Structure formats: C-alpha cells, structure tokens
Amino acid sequence: MRAAVVREWGKLETGELPEPLAGPGHVLIAVAAAGVNFADTLMVSGKYQDKPAFPFAPGLEAAGAVAECGPGVTRFKPGDRVMALTDNGAFAERVAAREADVFAIPAGMDFATAAGFPVIYGTAHLALTWHLRVRHGETLVVHGAGGGAGLAAVECGKALGATVIATAGSQEKLDLARAHGADHTIDYSTEDLRVRIKEIAGGEGADAVFDPVGGDAFEASLRSTKWGGRIAVIGFASGRVPQVPANILLVKSISVHGVFWGGYRKRWPDLIAAKFVELMGWYAEGRLLPHISHRVPLAEAARALELLTSRKALGKVVVTVAP
C-alpha cells in the first residue's frame, strides 16, 4: 500500500508498506484523510517518546471507511464512516486501530474534518475539564490560539462559559481566534503578555491557562495568573522548555498540570470515550467549527509537517489519502 514512509530519522518520503491486518479487537480502516500533529514532526525526527521500528508511517489520527473488523469487534461493521486514533501509521492507505480508539463520524462532518478532530479537541477538552476545571464566568488564557490545539481550546472554553483571552504571534491568527469565539486577543510579538493579561482580567490575573507554546509565554503566565490559578502544559511549540520556579507556585498557590493526552487514551480509554460524547454533542449544536488551513496530498506529506514547524498553519493541517 502507498504510504509516507520513514526509513531513517529525519526523512519522510512516499513509498510502499505492507498492509496492516485487522487483528483481534482491531478495526482496519481505508484511510481517506489523516490529521497532522506536532508530535508527527517529533516522531519523524526520532525525538518522540515512542520510536517505531523502521520502516514506518507516521500519523496519529485518521478518518475513512471501515474495511474490515477483527475478531471481537462489536461496535462497527465494514462501510461505517469512522475517525480513529493510532500510535502511528495514519499516513497510509490502510491503518489498523483498536476498537476503543475508533469513533463514528457524526452526520454532516466530512472525512478531512474528522481526520483533524480527535487529537486537538480531545486534548483541549481533557485539559479544560479534567485538569483546569474551567467554570462558567472564569477567565481562560489560551496561548497559540491560531494553531490546532489552541483554536480548539478557544471553542471549548467558550462552550464551558469562560471569558477567553487568545494570544498568538500575528494578527491573522488572532482574527481567526476571535472568529471562533475569543473575547479578547493579545499579539505577543508586539504586546507584553503579563501586563495585558492582568489588564484584561481586571488586575488579579487569569483563572486558568492553556499553554501549548512554553518558553516566554509560560513564564508570563506564571506572573499573570491569579492566586490559586491553574496552568495546563500541552507542549512547547516555541522550542524552549521552561523551568518552573517553585517559589512562585508556593506563594501564589498555582497548580501546573502536564497534559499528555495520548497517555489517557492508553490508560483510561473509558474517560476519553466519555469526553468524546460531550464533544460530539457540542459539534452537533454548532459550538465547534473545526478550521482546516491546508489539505496536502499524501505524496507531499513532508510539506504538511513543514507547515507546522514553520508555524504557517492556521488551525489544522490534513493529509488527504483517497480522492
């Protein structure tokens, strides 16, 4: 089968891989589209926590039609339209996924949208509801609000009734965040995050922070979060992993939560399934409007990753596999 293949670290090229099998408890999917995530760039370069054996195809999420169901599968049948989470392998014509990691695509959602939905919305929803416990009327800061996870967090924050302050590094990204529900915006390339967050939040600071950026954004968050505030660490798109000064956590009683959503998928799949029920309800109500800035063919998968690393993407990038 055709796939975007890694045969050595740092190199992604179109090639052939053996078609996976629908083993016990697994669903084989004919992939129509695959979502692109920052983790894919790390996996290709050999910097991700999981290092598949060569050769392999990256790709953590896919959408398409069920081709075959393995022994023990009860929730799906061939032909069903599904989205799925995978350890890798979604950048290919076929991918196998555990039944627990497969979800029916709701009516009205196309394959490209479905392919880019699970990771970013799953991460945002888990971080905001499980870790940050965002409540109606609270102030939520979302860094990197023009990217996939950030934009999803803006929408989920609004669905929870929060006042959302979106930060990003360009006016184009801030305009997109505002179009998706952000109440206030801050351009951290020209404005002082610490000062502006406190100004907007009424002096005390924000209640909660969703941070996929790290670096200077995280450090500003520590100093612009109110007493008893909460910060969710999602990733380090800035390229710098910040060091946490414990004295600030102590004095301000701030809690910092690391959110590796993939770990919950493997350890607590029932929790993830419950979160998806609420997400699908929000989608049906029109509260979530996934934004895809680029649809890149499988043969150009390397370019899809470059769009993320160069921070040119707005919302989600999707690799299209089937016509």
Coordinates of C-alpha atoms in Angstrom, one line a residue:
M1 CA 0.0 0.0 0.0
R2 CA 1.1 3.6 -0.6
A3 CA 2.3 5.4 2.5
A4 CA 4.5 8.3 3.7
V5 CA 7.5 6.3 4.9
V6 CA 10.3 6.9 7.4
R7 CA 13.3 4.6 6.8
E8 CA 15.8 6.8 8.6
W9 CA 15.3 9.6 11.2
G10 CA 14.5 13.0 9.7
K11 CA 13.5 11.7 6.2
L12 CA 9.9 11.3 5.1
E13 CA 9.2 10.0 1.6
T14 CA 6.4 8.4 -0.4
G15 CA 6.8 4.6 -0.7
E16 CA 5.2 1.2 0.0
L17 CA 4.5 -0.6 3.2
P18 CA 2.8 -3.9 3.9
E19 CA -1.0 -3.5 4.6
P20 CA -1.8 -4.0 8.3
L21 CA -4.1 -6.7 9.5
A22 CA -7.4 -6.4 11.4
G23 CA -6.2 -8.4 14.5
P24 CA -8.4 -9.3 17.5
G25 CA -10.2 -6.2 18.8
H26 CA -9.0 -4.1 15.9
V27 CA -10.6 -2.2 13.0
L28 CA -8.9 -1.9 9.6
I29 CA -9.7 1.5 8.0
A30 CA -9.4 2.6 4.4
V31 CA -7.9 6.0 5.1
A32 CA -9.4 9.0 3.3
A33 CA -7.5 11.6 5.3
A34 CA -5.1 11.9 8.2
G35 CA -4.6 14.7 10.7
V36 CA -1.1 16.2 11.1
N37 CA 0.2 17.0 14.6
F38 CA 3.3 18.5 16.0
A39 CA 4.0 15.0 17.5
D40 CA 4.4 13.7 14.0
T41 CA 7.3 16.0 13.4
L42 CA 9.0 14.7 16.5
M43 CA 8.3 11.1 15.5
V44 CA 9.9 11.6 12.1
S45 CA 13.0 13.2 13.6
G46 CA 13.3 10.5 16.3
K47 CA 12.6 12.9 19.2
Y48 CA 9.2 11.5 20.2
Q49 CA 8.8 9.3 23.3
D50 CA 7.7 6.4 21.1
K51 CA 10.2 5.3 18.4
P52 CA 8.6 2.8 16.0
A53 CA 10.9 0.4 14.2
F54 CA 11.9 1.2 10.6
P55 CA 10.2 1.4 8.2
F56 CA 7.0 3.1 9.5
A57 CA 4.4 5.7 8.6
P58 CA 3.7 8.5 11.0
G59 CA 0.2 9.8 11.7
L60 CA -1.7 9.7 14.9
E61 CA -5.3 10.2 13.6
A62 CA -7.2 9.1 10.6
A63 CA -10.7 9.1 9.1
G64 CA -12.2 6.8 6.5
A65 CA -14.4 3.8 6.0
V66 CA -14.1 0.6 7.9
A67 CA -12.6 -2.0 5.5
E68 CA -12.6 -5.0 7.9
C69 CA -13.3 -5.8 11.5
G70 CA -11.1 -8.2 13.5
P71 CA -12.4 -10.9 15.9
G72 CA -14.3 -9.5 18.9
V73 CA -15.2 -6.1 17.3
T74 CA -18.9 -5.4 18.0
R75 CA -19.4 -1.6 17.6
F76 CA -18.5 -1.3 13.9
K77 CA -19.0 -3.0 10.5
P78 CA -17.5 -2.7 7.1
G79 CA -18.5 0.6 5.4
D80 CA -19.0 2.6 8.6
R81 CA -17.6 6.1 8.5
V82 CA -15.2 6.5 11.3
M83 CA -12.4 8.6 12.8
A84 CA -9.6 6.8 14.7
L85 CA -6.6 7.4 16.9
T86 CA -3.4 5.4 16.2
D87 CA 0.1 5.0 17.7
N88 CA 1.4 5.7 14.2
G89 CA 0.6 4.7 10.6
A90 CA -2.2 7.0 9.6
F91 CA -0.2 8.5 6.7
A92 CA -1.1 5.4 4.6
E93 CA -3.9 3.9 2.5
R94 CA -4.8 1.5 5.4
V95 CA -4.4 1.7 9.1
A96 CA -5.5 -0.6 11.9
A97 CA -6.8 0.8 15.2
R98 CA -8.1 -0.6 18.5
E99 CA -11.9 -0.6 18.6
A100 CA -11.7 1.6 21.7
D101 CA -9.8 4.2 19.7
V102 CA -12.4 4.3 16.9
F103 CA -15.4 6.7 16.9
A104 CA -18.3 7.1 14.5
I105 CA -18.2 10.3 12.4
P106 CA -21.3 12.5 13.1
A107 CA -23.7 13.4 10.3
G108 CA -22.5 16.4 8.4
M109 CA -18.8 16.0 9.1
D110 CA -16.6 15.2 6.1
F111 CA -13.5 12.9 6.3
A112 CA -10.9 15.8 6.3
T113 CA -12.6 17.5 9.2
A114 CA -13.0 14.2 11.1
A115 CA -9.3 13.3 10.5
G116 CA -8.2 16.5 12.2
F117 CA -10.7 16.4 15.1
P118 CA -9.7 13.7 17.7
V119 CA -6.3 14.9 18.9
I120 CA -6.8 18.7 19.2
Y121 CA -10.4 18.6 20.5
G122 CA -9.6 15.6 22.7
T123 CA -6.6 17.4 24.2
A124 CA -8.4 20.7 24.7
H125 CA -11.5 19.2 26.3
L126 CA -9.5 17.0 28.7
A127 CA -7.2 19.8 29.7
L128 CA -10.0 22.3 30.3
T129 CA -12.5 19.9 32.0
W130 CA -10.3 17.4 33.8
H131 CA -7.2 19.4 34.7
L132 CA -8.1 23.0 34.8
R133 CA -11.8 22.5 35.8
V134 CA -12.8 25.7 33.9
R135 CA -16.1 27.0 35.3
H136 CA -18.6 29.4 33.9
G137 CA -17.5 33.0 34.3
E138 CA -13.8 32.3 34.8
T139 CA -11.1 33.9 32.7
L140 CA -9.2 31.5 30.5
V141 CA -6.0 32.4 28.6
V142 CA -5.2 30.3 25.5
H143 CA -1.7 30.6 24.1
G144 CA -1.0 29.7 20.5
A145 CA -4.7 30.3 19.8
G146 CA -4.2 30.3 16.0
G147 CA -2.9 26.7 16.0
G148 CA -5.0 23.5 16.0
A149 CA -5.0 22.8 19.8
G150 CA -5.2 26.5 20.7
L151 CA -8.2 27.1 18.4
A152 CA -9.9 24.0 19.8
A153 CA -9.3 25.3 23.3
V154 CA -10.8 28.7 22.4
E155 CA -14.0 26.9 21.3
C156 CA -14.2 24.5 24.2
G157 CA -13.5 27.4 26.7
K158 CA -16.5 29.3 25.2
A159 CA -18.7 26.2 25.4
L160 CA -17.8 26.0 29.1
G161 CA -18.8 29.6 29.6
A162 CA -15.4 31.1 30.2
T163 CA -14.2 34.5 29.1
V164 CA -11.4 33.6 26.7
I165 CA -8.2 35.7 26.1
A166 CA -6.5 34.4 23.0
T167 CA -2.8 35.0 22.4
A168 CA -0.8 34.5 19.2
G169 CA 2.1 35.9 17.2
S170 CA 0.2 37.5 14.3
Q171 CA -3.0 39.5 13.6
E172 CA -4.2 36.8 11.1
K173 CA -4.1 34.2 13.9
L174 CA -5.8 36.5 16.4
D175 CA -8.5 37.3 13.9
L176 CA -9.2 33.6 13.4
A177 CA -9.3 33.1 17.2
R178 CA -11.8 35.9 17.6
A179 CA -13.9 34.4 14.7
H180 CA -14.0 31.2 16.7
G181 CA -15.2 32.9 19.9
A182 CA -12.3 34.6 21.7
D183 CA -13.4 37.6 23.7
H184 CA -10.0 39.3 23.8
T185 CA -6.8 38.9 21.9
I186 CA -3.1 39.7 22.6
D187 CA -0.4 39.8 20.0
Y188 CA 2.7 38.5 21.9
S189 CA 5.0 39.7 19.2
T190 CA 4.2 43.3 20.0
E191 CA 2.5 43.3 23.4
D192 CA 3.6 42.5 26.9
L193 CA 1.7 39.3 27.8
R194 CA 2.0 39.8 31.6
V195 CA 0.7 43.3 31.5
R196 CA -2.1 42.8 29.0
I197 CA -3.5 39.7 30.7
K198 CA -3.7 41.4 34.0
E199 CA -5.3 44.5 32.4
I200 CA -7.9 42.4 30.6
A201 CA -8.5 40.1 33.7
G202 CA -9.2 43.1 36.0
G203 CA -5.8 43.3 37.8
E204 CA -5.7 40.0 39.7
G205 CA -4.9 37.9 36.6
A206 CA -6.4 34.9 34.9
D207 CA -8.0 31.8 36.5
A208 CA -6.6 29.3 34.1
V209 CA -4.1 29.0 31.2
F210 CA -3.9 26.6 28.3
D211 CA -0.3 26.5 27.1
P212 CA 0.9 24.6 24.0
V213 CA 3.7 27.2 23.5
G214 CA 6.0 27.2 26.5
G215 CA 9.0 29.4 26.7
D216 CA 8.3 33.1 27.3
A217 CA 4.5 32.5 27.2
F218 CA 4.7 30.1 30.1
E219 CA 6.8 32.4 32.2
A220 CA 4.4 35.3 31.5
S221 CA 1.5 33.0 32.6
L222 CA 3.1 32.3 36.0
R223 CA 3.2 36.1 36.7
S224 CA -0.3 36.9 35.3
T225 CA -2.3 34.1 36.9
K226 CA -4.2 34.9 40.0
W227 CA -3.8 33.3 43.4
G228 CA -5.0 29.7 43.2
G229 CA -4.7 29.7 39.4
R230 CA -4.2 26.7 37.2
I231 CA -1.9 26.2 34.2
A232 CA -2.1 23.2 31.7
V233 CA 1.2 22.5 29.9
I234 CA 0.3 21.0 26.5
G235 CA 3.6 21.3 24.6
F236 CA 6.5 23.5 23.6
A237 CA 5.8 25.0 20.1
S238 CA 8.2 27.9 20.9
G239 CA 11.1 25.4 21.0
R240 CA 12.0 26.2 24.6
V241 CA 11.0 24.1 27.6
P242 CA 10.6 26.4 30.5
Q243 CA 11.9 25.7 34.0
V244 CA 9.3 26.2 36.7
P245 CA 10.3 28.4 39.7
A246 CA 8.7 26.5 42.6
N247 CA 8.7 29.7 44.8
I248 CA 6.1 31.3 42.6
L249 CA 3.9 28.2 42.7
L250 CA 4.2 28.3 46.5
V251 CA 3.5 31.9 47.1
K252 CA 0.5 32.1 44.6
S253 CA -0.7 28.5 45.2
I254 CA -0.6 27.9 41.5
S255 CA -1.1 24.4 40.2
V256 CA 0.7 23.3 36.9
H257 CA -0.7 20.3 35.1
G258 CA 1.1 18.3 32.4
V259 CA -1.3 17.1 29.8
F260 CA -0.2 14.2 27.6
W261 CA -3.5 13.2 26.1
G262 CA -2.1 10.1 24.4
G263 CA -1.3 8.6 27.9
Y264 CA -5.0 8.8 28.9
R265 CA -6.0 7.2 25.6
K266 CA -4.0 4.1 26.6
R267 CA -4.6 4.1 30.3
W268 CA -8.2 5.4 30.7
P269 CA -10.0 4.8 27.4
D270 CA -13.4 5.0 29.1
L271 CA -12.6 8.6 30.2
I272 CA -11.7 9.6 26.6
A273 CA -14.9 7.9 25.3
A274 CA -17.0 9.9 27.8
K275 CA -15.3 13.2 26.8
F276 CA -16.0 12.4 23.1
V277 CA -19.7 12.1 23.9
E278 CA -19.7 15.7 25.1
L279 CA -17.6 16.9 22.2
M280 CA -19.9 15.3 19.6
G281 CA -22.8 17.0 21.4
W282 CA -21.1 20.4 21.1
Y283 CA -20.3 19.7 17.4
A284 CA -24.0 18.8 16.7
E285 CA -25.0 22.1 18.5
G286 CA -22.7 24.1 16.2
R287 CA -20.4 25.1 19.1
L288 CA -17.3 23.6 17.5
L289 CA -16.3 24.7 14.0
P290 CA -13.1 22.9 13.1
H291 CA -10.8 25.0 10.8
I292 CA -8.5 23.4 8.2
S293 CA -6.0 25.8 6.6
H294 CA -4.2 23.2 4.4
R295 CA -5.1 19.9 2.7
V296 CA -2.0 18.3 1.4
P297 CA -1.8 15.1 -0.7
L298 CA -0.1 12.1 0.7
A299 CA 2.8 12.4 -1.8
E300 CA 3.6 15.8 -0.2
A301 CA 3.3 14.7 3.5
A302 CA 6.8 16.2 4.2
R303 CA 5.4 19.6 3.2
A304 CA 2.5 19.1 5.6
L305 CA 4.9 18.7 8.5
E306 CA 6.9 21.8 7.4
L307 CA 3.7 23.8 7.6
L308 CA 3.6 23.0 11.3
T309 CA 7.3 23.5 12.1
S310 CA 7.4 26.9 10.3
R311 CA 4.2 27.9 12.1
K312 CA 2.4 28.7 8.9
A313 CA -0.7 26.7 9.7
L314 CA -3.9 28.2 10.9
G315 CA -6.0 25.6 12.8
K316 CA -5.4 22.1 11.4
V317 CA -3.3 20.6 8.5
V318 CA -4.7 17.4 7.0
V319 CA -3.1 14.9 4.6
T320 CA -5.5 13.6 2.0
V321 CA -5.1 10.0 1.1
A322 CA -8.1 8.9 -1.0
P323 CA -9.6 11.1 -3.8

